[in-house]
Every structure is written in C-alpha cells, then in structure tokens.
Coordinates of C-alpha atoms in Angstrom, one line a residue:
M1 CA 207.3 38.5 83.6
K2 CA 207.2 41.4 81.4
E3 CA 207.7 45.3 82.7
I4 CA 206.4 47.9 80.3
L5 CA 207.1 51.6 81.1
I6 CA 203.6 53.9 80.0
E7 CA 204.9 56.6 78.5
K8 CA 203.2 60.0 76.9
N9 CA 201.7 58.8 73.7
D10 CA 200.4 55.4 76.0
A11 CA 199.2 57.5 78.6
Q12 CA 195.7 58.8 79.4
Q13 CA 193.7 56.0 78.3
R14 CA 192.2 52.4 79.1
L15 CA 194.6 49.5 80.1
D16 CA 192.2 47.4 77.8
R17 CA 192.7 49.4 75.0
F18 CA 195.8 49.8 75.7
L19 CA 196.6 46.5 75.7
K20 CA 194.0 45.4 72.3
K21 CA 196.7 47.9 70.3
Y22 CA 200.0 47.2 72.4
L23 CA 198.7 42.9 71.9
A24 CA 197.2 43.4 68.4
R25 CA 197.5 40.0 67.3
A26 CA 196.1 38.5 70.6
P27 CA 192.5 37.6 70.8
L28 CA 189.9 39.9 72.1
S29 CA 189.1 37.1 74.7
Q30 CA 192.9 36.5 75.4
I31 CA 193.3 40.3 76.0
Y32 CA 190.5 40.2 78.9
K33 CA 191.8 37.1 80.4
I34 CA 195.1 38.8 81.0
I35 CA 193.2 41.7 82.2
R36 CA 191.8 39.4 84.7
K37 CA 194.8 37.3 86.1
D38 CA 197.6 38.3 84.3
V39 CA 198.6 41.8 84.8
K40 CA 199.9 44.3 87.8
I41 CA 200.4 47.9 88.4
G42 CA 202.2 48.6 91.6
G43 CA 201.6 45.7 92.5
K44 CA 198.0 45.7 92.3
R45 CA 195.1 44.0 89.6
P46 CA 193.8 47.1 87.9
G47 CA 190.2 46.9 86.1
E48 CA 189.6 46.8 82.9
D49 CA 188.9 50.6 82.5
Y50 CA 191.8 51.7 84.7
M51 CA 192.9 54.9 83.3
L52 CA 196.7 54.7 82.9
S53 CA 199.2 57.4 83.7
E54 CA 202.5 58.6 82.3
G55 CA 205.2 56.7 84.2
D56 CA 203.2 53.8 84.8
V57 CA 204.8 50.2 84.6
L58 CA 202.5 47.3 83.8
Q59 CA 203.4 44.0 85.0
L60 CA 202.0 41.6 82.7
Y61 CA 202.7 37.5 83.5
V62 CA 202.7 35.6 79.7
S63 CA 205.1 34.2 78.2
D64 CA 208.1 35.6 75.8
Q65 CA 206.6 33.2 73.0
D66 CA 203.0 34.0 73.5
L67 CA 204.2 37.9 73.9
A68 CA 205.9 37.6 70.7
A69 CA 203.1 36.5 68.7
W70 CA 201.3 39.3 70.1
T71 CA 202.9 41.6 69.4
E72 CA 204.3 40.6 65.7
T73 CA 204.2 43.7 63.3
K74 CA 202.4 42.2 59.5
K75 CA 204.4 44.0 56.9
R76 CA 202.7 45.9 54.6
R77 CA 204.1 47.2 51.5
H78 CA 204.3 50.8 50.9
A79 CA 200.9 53.1 49.8
K80 CA 202.3 55.7 46.4
R81 CA 202.3 59.1 47.9
Q82 CA 199.2 61.2 46.5
F83 CA 198.5 63.7 49.1
T84 CA 199.9 67.2 49.3
I85 CA 201.3 68.6 52.5
C86 CA 199.2 71.8 53.2
Y87 CA 200.9 72.2 57.0
E88 CA 203.2 70.5 59.7
D89 CA 204.6 70.8 62.7
D90 CA 205.6 68.8 65.9
N91 CA 202.1 68.3 66.5
I92 CA 200.4 67.8 63.5
I93 CA 200.1 67.5 59.6
A94 CA 197.6 68.5 57.5
V95 CA 196.8 66.6 53.9
G96 CA 195.2 67.6 50.8
K97 CA 193.6 64.2 50.1
P98 CA 192.6 63.5 46.4
F99 CA 189.7 62.3 44.8
G100 CA 188.7 58.7 44.7
L101 CA 191.1 58.2 47.8
L102 CA 189.6 56.5 50.9
V103 CA 190.6 58.4 54.6
H104 CA 190.6 54.7 56.1
G105 CA 190.4 51.3 54.4
D106 CA 187.0 49.6 54.0
K107 CA 185.5 45.5 52.6
T108 CA 186.9 47.2 48.9
E109 CA 190.2 48.9 50.3
K110 CA 192.8 48.2 53.1
K111 CA 196.3 49.1 52.4
D112 CA 195.9 52.2 49.9
T113 CA 194.4 54.5 52.2
L114 CA 195.3 58.0 53.0
A115 CA 195.8 57.4 56.7
N116 CA 198.7 54.3 55.6
Q117 CA 200.1 56.9 53.0
V118 CA 200.7 59.6 55.5
T119 CA 202.2 57.0 58.3
D120 CA 204.7 56.1 55.8
Y121 CA 205.7 59.4 54.8
L122 CA 206.1 60.6 58.8
I123 CA 208.0 56.9 59.3
E124 CA 210.5 58.1 56.5
T125 CA 210.8 61.5 57.6
G126 CA 211.7 60.4 61.1
S127 CA 208.5 61.6 63.1
Y128 CA 207.1 58.7 63.6
V129 CA 209.6 55.7 64.8
P130 CA 207.1 52.5 64.9
R131 CA 209.1 50.2 67.0
I132 CA 209.6 52.8 70.1
E133 CA 205.8 53.3 70.0
K134 CA 203.7 50.6 72.0
S135 CA 200.2 51.6 71.4
F136 CA 200.2 54.9 68.9
T137 CA 199.9 55.2 65.5
P138 CA 199.3 59.1 63.9
S139 CA 195.8 59.4 62.6
P140 CA 193.0 61.6 61.6
A141 CA 191.2 63.7 63.8
H142 CA 188.3 63.6 61.2
R143 CA 187.1 62.1 57.9
L144 CA 186.4 63.2 54.2
D145 CA 183.9 61.3 51.5
R146 CA 186.2 59.2 49.2
N147 CA 185.1 61.7 46.5
T148 CA 185.4 64.5 48.6
T149 CA 188.6 66.0 48.1
G150 CA 190.5 68.6 50.9
I151 CA 192.1 68.8 54.1
V152 CA 192.2 65.7 56.4
V153 CA 194.3 66.8 59.3
F154 CA 196.2 63.9 61.8
G155 CA 197.5 63.9 64.9
K156 CA 201.4 63.5 65.6
T157 CA 201.1 62.4 69.0
A158 CA 198.5 60.9 71.3
Q159 CA 197.6 64.6 73.0
A160 CA 197.7 66.1 69.8
L161 CA 195.5 64.0 68.2
R162 CA 193.1 63.4 71.1
T163 CA 193.0 67.9 71.6
L164 CA 191.7 68.1 67.7
A165 CA 189.4 64.8 68.0
A166 CA 187.9 66.6 70.6
M167 CA 187.4 69.8 68.4
F168 CA 186.2 68.8 65.5
R169 CA 183.9 66.8 67.2
E170 CA 182.7 69.5 69.5
D171 CA 182.5 71.9 65.9
A172 CA 179.7 68.9 64.7
E173 CA 177.8 69.5 67.7
D174 CA 174.3 70.7 67.5
G175 CA 174.1 74.0 69.3
E176 CA 170.8 76.0 67.9
A177 CA 172.3 79.0 68.2
S178 CA 170.1 81.9 66.3
D179 CA 173.7 84.1 66.4
P180 CA 176.6 81.4 65.3
E181 CA 179.3 83.9 66.0
A182 CA 177.6 83.8 69.8
V183 CA 179.3 80.4 70.0
A184 CA 182.7 79.7 71.1
R185 CA 183.7 77.4 68.3
P186 CA 187.3 75.6 68.3
L187 CA 187.9 75.9 64.5
T188 CA 185.6 76.7 61.1
K189 CA 185.2 74.5 57.9
T190 CA 184.9 76.2 54.7
Y191 CA 184.5 74.0 52.0
L192 CA 183.9 75.1 47.9
A193 CA 181.1 73.8 46.0
V194 CA 180.0 74.1 42.7
A195 CA 176.2 73.8 43.1
T196 CA 173.7 73.7 40.0
G197 CA 171.8 76.6 39.4
R198 CA 171.8 80.3 39.9
I199 CA 172.8 81.4 43.2
E200 CA 173.6 84.8 43.6
K201 CA 172.8 85.9 47.4
P202 CA 174.8 84.7 50.5
C203 CA 172.0 81.8 52.5
H204 CA 171.9 80.8 55.7
L205 CA 170.2 77.2 56.2
K206 CA 168.7 76.2 59.5
N207 CA 167.3 72.7 59.1
K208 CA 166.9 69.1 61.2
L209 CA 168.7 66.2 59.2
V210 CA 167.0 62.6 59.0
K211 CA 169.6 59.8 58.0
D212 CA 167.6 57.4 56.2
E213 CA 169.6 54.1 56.2
R214 CA 168.7 52.2 53.6
R215 CA 169.2 54.6 51.3
N216 CA 172.7 56.1 52.9
I217 CA 171.3 59.4 52.6
G218 CA 170.4 62.5 54.8
I219 CA 166.6 63.6 54.6
V220 CA 166.2 67.6 55.1
K221 CA 163.2 68.4 57.6
N222 CA 161.9 71.4 58.8
L223 CA 163.2 73.6 62.7
D224 CA 159.6 71.9 63.3
F225 CA 160.0 68.7 63.1
N226 CA 160.1 65.9 65.7
G227 CA 163.6 64.1 65.3
G228 CA 166.9 64.5 63.6
K229 CA 169.6 66.5 63.9
Y230 CA 170.1 70.5 64.2
I231 CA 172.1 71.6 60.6
E232 CA 173.1 74.8 60.4
T233 CA 174.9 75.7 56.9
R234 CA 176.1 79.4 55.1
V235 CA 176.8 79.5 51.6
F236 CA 178.4 82.4 49.9
P237 CA 178.2 82.8 46.1
V238 CA 181.7 83.5 44.5
Y239 CA 181.0 83.3 40.4
T240 CA 178.2 82.2 38.7
N241 CA 177.2 82.0 34.5
G242 CA 173.3 80.9 35.0
S243 CA 174.1 76.9 35.1
Y244 CA 176.5 76.5 37.8
T245 CA 177.7 78.3 41.0
L246 CA 180.8 77.9 42.8
A247 CA 180.4 78.6 46.3
R248 CA 181.8 79.1 49.4
V249 CA 180.1 77.2 52.2
E250 CA 180.9 77.2 56.1
L251 CA 179.8 74.5 58.1
I252 CA 177.9 75.6 61.7
T253 CA 177.6 72.0 62.5
G254 CA 179.1 69.1 60.6
R255 CA 177.2 66.6 60.6
S256 CA 177.1 63.8 57.3
H257 CA 176.4 64.7 54.5
Q258 CA 175.0 67.9 55.4
I259 CA 176.4 70.2 52.8
R260 CA 175.8 67.7 50.0
A261 CA 171.7 67.2 51.8
H262 CA 171.4 71.3 52.4
L263 CA 172.3 72.0 48.6
A264 CA 169.9 69.7 47.5
S265 CA 167.3 71.2 49.8
I266 CA 166.7 75.0 47.9
G267 CA 167.2 73.2 44.8
H268 CA 170.7 73.5 44.0
P269 CA 172.4 70.1 44.4
I270 CA 176.1 69.6 43.8
A271 CA 177.2 69.6 40.1
G272 CA 177.2 65.9 39.8
D273 CA 175.9 64.5 42.5
T274 CA 173.9 62.0 41.7
K275 CA 172.7 60.8 45.0
Y276 CA 171.2 63.9 45.9
G277 CA 169.3 64.7 42.5
G278 CA 172.4 67.1 40.5
R279 CA 173.1 65.4 37.1
A280 CA 176.5 63.4 36.0
V281 CA 178.3 66.4 34.1
R282 CA 179.2 65.5 30.6
T283 CA 181.0 68.1 28.1
G284 CA 179.9 65.9 24.5
G285 CA 175.8 65.0 24.3
R286 CA 173.5 62.6 26.3
D287 CA 174.9 60.0 25.7
S288 CA 179.0 60.6 26.1
E289 CA 181.0 59.4 28.7
P290 CA 180.7 61.4 31.7
L291 CA 183.0 63.8 33.4
L292 CA 181.7 63.7 36.5
S293 CA 178.9 61.4 38.7
T294 CA 179.9 62.4 41.8
Q295 CA 179.7 65.2 44.2
L296 CA 182.0 68.4 43.5
L297 CA 182.9 69.2 46.9
H298 CA 186.6 70.2 48.6
A299 CA 187.6 70.9 51.6
W300 CA 189.0 73.6 51.3
R301 CA 189.6 75.7 54.5
I302 CA 189.8 75.7 58.4
D303 CA 190.4 78.7 61.0
F304 CA 191.7 77.6 63.8
K305 CA 189.5 79.8 66.7
A306 CA 190.4 78.6 70.1
P307 CA 192.2 75.4 69.7
P308 CA 193.3 74.7 73.5
A309 CA 196.7 73.2 74.7
P310 CA 199.0 71.6 73.4
L311 CA 197.7 73.6 70.1
D312 CA 196.8 77.2 71.3
Y313 CA 199.5 78.6 69.6
L314 CA 197.4 77.7 66.2
A315 CA 194.7 80.0 67.7
G316 CA 194.1 83.0 64.7
E317 CA 196.1 80.6 61.7
S318 CA 194.5 78.9 58.4
I319 CA 195.7 76.5 56.9
V320 CA 194.3 75.8 53.1
A321 CA 194.1 73.4 50.7
P322 CA 193.9 74.9 47.0
P323 CA 191.8 72.7 45.0
G324 CA 193.6 70.0 42.9
R325 CA 193.9 69.8 39.4
D326 CA 190.8 67.3 39.0
F327 CA 188.6 69.8 41.0
S328 CA 190.0 73.1 39.3
D329 CA 189.6 71.4 35.7
I330 CA 186.3 70.8 35.8
C331 CA 185.2 73.7 37.5
E332 CA 186.6 75.2 34.3
K333 CA 184.9 73.6 32.1
L334 CA 181.6 74.2 33.7
L335 CA 181.8 78.0 34.9
G336 CA 184.8 78.8 32.2
K337 CA 186.9 80.0 35.1
S338 CA 189.2 78.2 37.2
P339 CA 189.2 78.6 40.9
L340 CA 192.7 80.1 41.1
E341 CA 191.2 82.6 38.1
L342 CA 188.2 83.2 41.1
G343 CA 191.3 84.1 44.0
L344 CA 190.6 80.5 45.3

C-alpha cells in the first residue's frame, strides 16, 4: 500500500483526473479499475468524481513494481528557447510567442512547442521542480494559432492556472452588450493587425460567427441570423498608406479566428491571410517568392481589469509583447514605417 499526500497543486481536481496525471503511463481502464477497487481516502472508497482537498491522503493498493512502471517519466530533449519573457512573478509568466511555433503539440510536432520551452525554462530557474510535483505542470491558460505571434500567459501554480483559465474563458463568452464597458470583463486583449486597404475611422463590429468545419474557417453573419455565436470586435486604425492599414484590434468576445473573419467581412482581410481572402505578400513581381502567406497578426497587450484572487494584485496592470523582428520588418516593407516608429 502506498500513501499519497494531496498538496496545494494537487487539490481542487477530481480523483480520476489526478490519477490520470499521476499514473500517466497506466492504461485508462486500469485507472478506473484502481478507483473501483484499489484506492481509499479516509478509509472509504471515493467515487471517480471525488473532489480532492489539500491534506487528503490517498491509499493506493498497488504493487511497487506497477507503481514504478505507471509513474515512470520519459526523458525528452530540451527544446531550444525561442520565446521572450514579457512578465514573470511567483504565480504567472507571460511570454512572447514567435511566428511558426505551436503552443501545444499536434500530429506534426510534439516536442518543440512553446509549452515545452517554457516548462524547460521554469525547471532551469527552479520555479518548477517535476520530482516533487504529483500532477501539476505549468501550462498556458489560452492559446494562439501557430502563425499568430505575441503574448501567451502560463500559470506557474495550479491555483493561478485555474484562475487564469477562468478569466480567459469568461472573456471569450458572448455577452451581446450594447455597451461593452458595462460588462465586468476580467481582462482585455488587444492585437496588432496589418489589414489590406485603407481603414480611416474606428469600427465597432457586432455579428454572428458560424464555423465551416470542412474549410476550418469562420463565416460572419448578421445579428438576426438564427444560429452561430455572437462576436464583437473594435478596430482602431493607427496608420495607413492606402494599400495597408496597421490597426489596434480589441476583442470584446474571443472566438477562434474572430479578428481574421471580422476584418475580412468588412473588405479588409489581414495581409497574407489567404484563408480569408487576403493576398500573399510579395516584394517582387507576381511570380516572386511570397514574403508572407499567413496572417500578419500579433497579440500585443493584455490589460487586467478585475482579476480574482490570488491574482487580484494584477488589477490595473498591463502586459505588452513588443512586435518581433519578423512582424516589424514586414510591417515596415508594407507601410514604410515600423511599429516602433508608430509608438507601438
């Protein structure tokens, strides 16, 4: 019998979810068999949905050999660090993601991801010690597309991660408020986008978004459309040369592809965003190698409005990720001015 003390980073999660992480190499069927027959808390058999509390002691009735096999940690190579650090304290770390890097792994890439790079950094600095953690790994509270650059915020403790995830989830929910300032939003996300054409005045866009699963795009519909999800976006032009416009884009709701679909719907697709009707950016003739064939979009700033504890100390604070070299160089080629020259 093995006793496992539930500590702060293990608490406030279901028993089955904890065991899936703690016994990461055990078959799923084995984990549920253990829950039915081989685990007790306080002398009683808990259900799979038992919510763990700090100080609980799990009694696991499994052999040392099985336990060692199911908790064995696979060694992996460290991923080369590509991110920049925008902000860090004991609870969170906000990093700047470069172009082309996945936040999480997928079928094309599992090792060299932003999540792995940040985890390696936290291990190196002593902020995260895997051997003393039973179920927690620092993780991003939200995600960006592979080809969108900018801020991604990670929780360094379980409580901070849960709080961040709830804040980003709440920020993404639809409100359909006529006055967005009347909505008590925990945070505000602002992006920089280089849109095609001339945008001269601020735009406040309110529509419905319908997902086309086959093409993996969002289709913008009028508010009276029966179906879809409400989306709201505010666009503030910063500079235009007629052919392109650099704009600050504030998300009121946070749907997948919202900025790309909304700008395309008003005739100003993001530069390079061929999926939404934008043209590949070329510096030479029509047959020259494209400089950019994906969206020129950067997650620039997060403003914390009313974060709950334990992150309430961030109220009124802002985190900014300055545009990286790739974004800035292409912006300068298209507009004749860099974001730095424009005060961004």
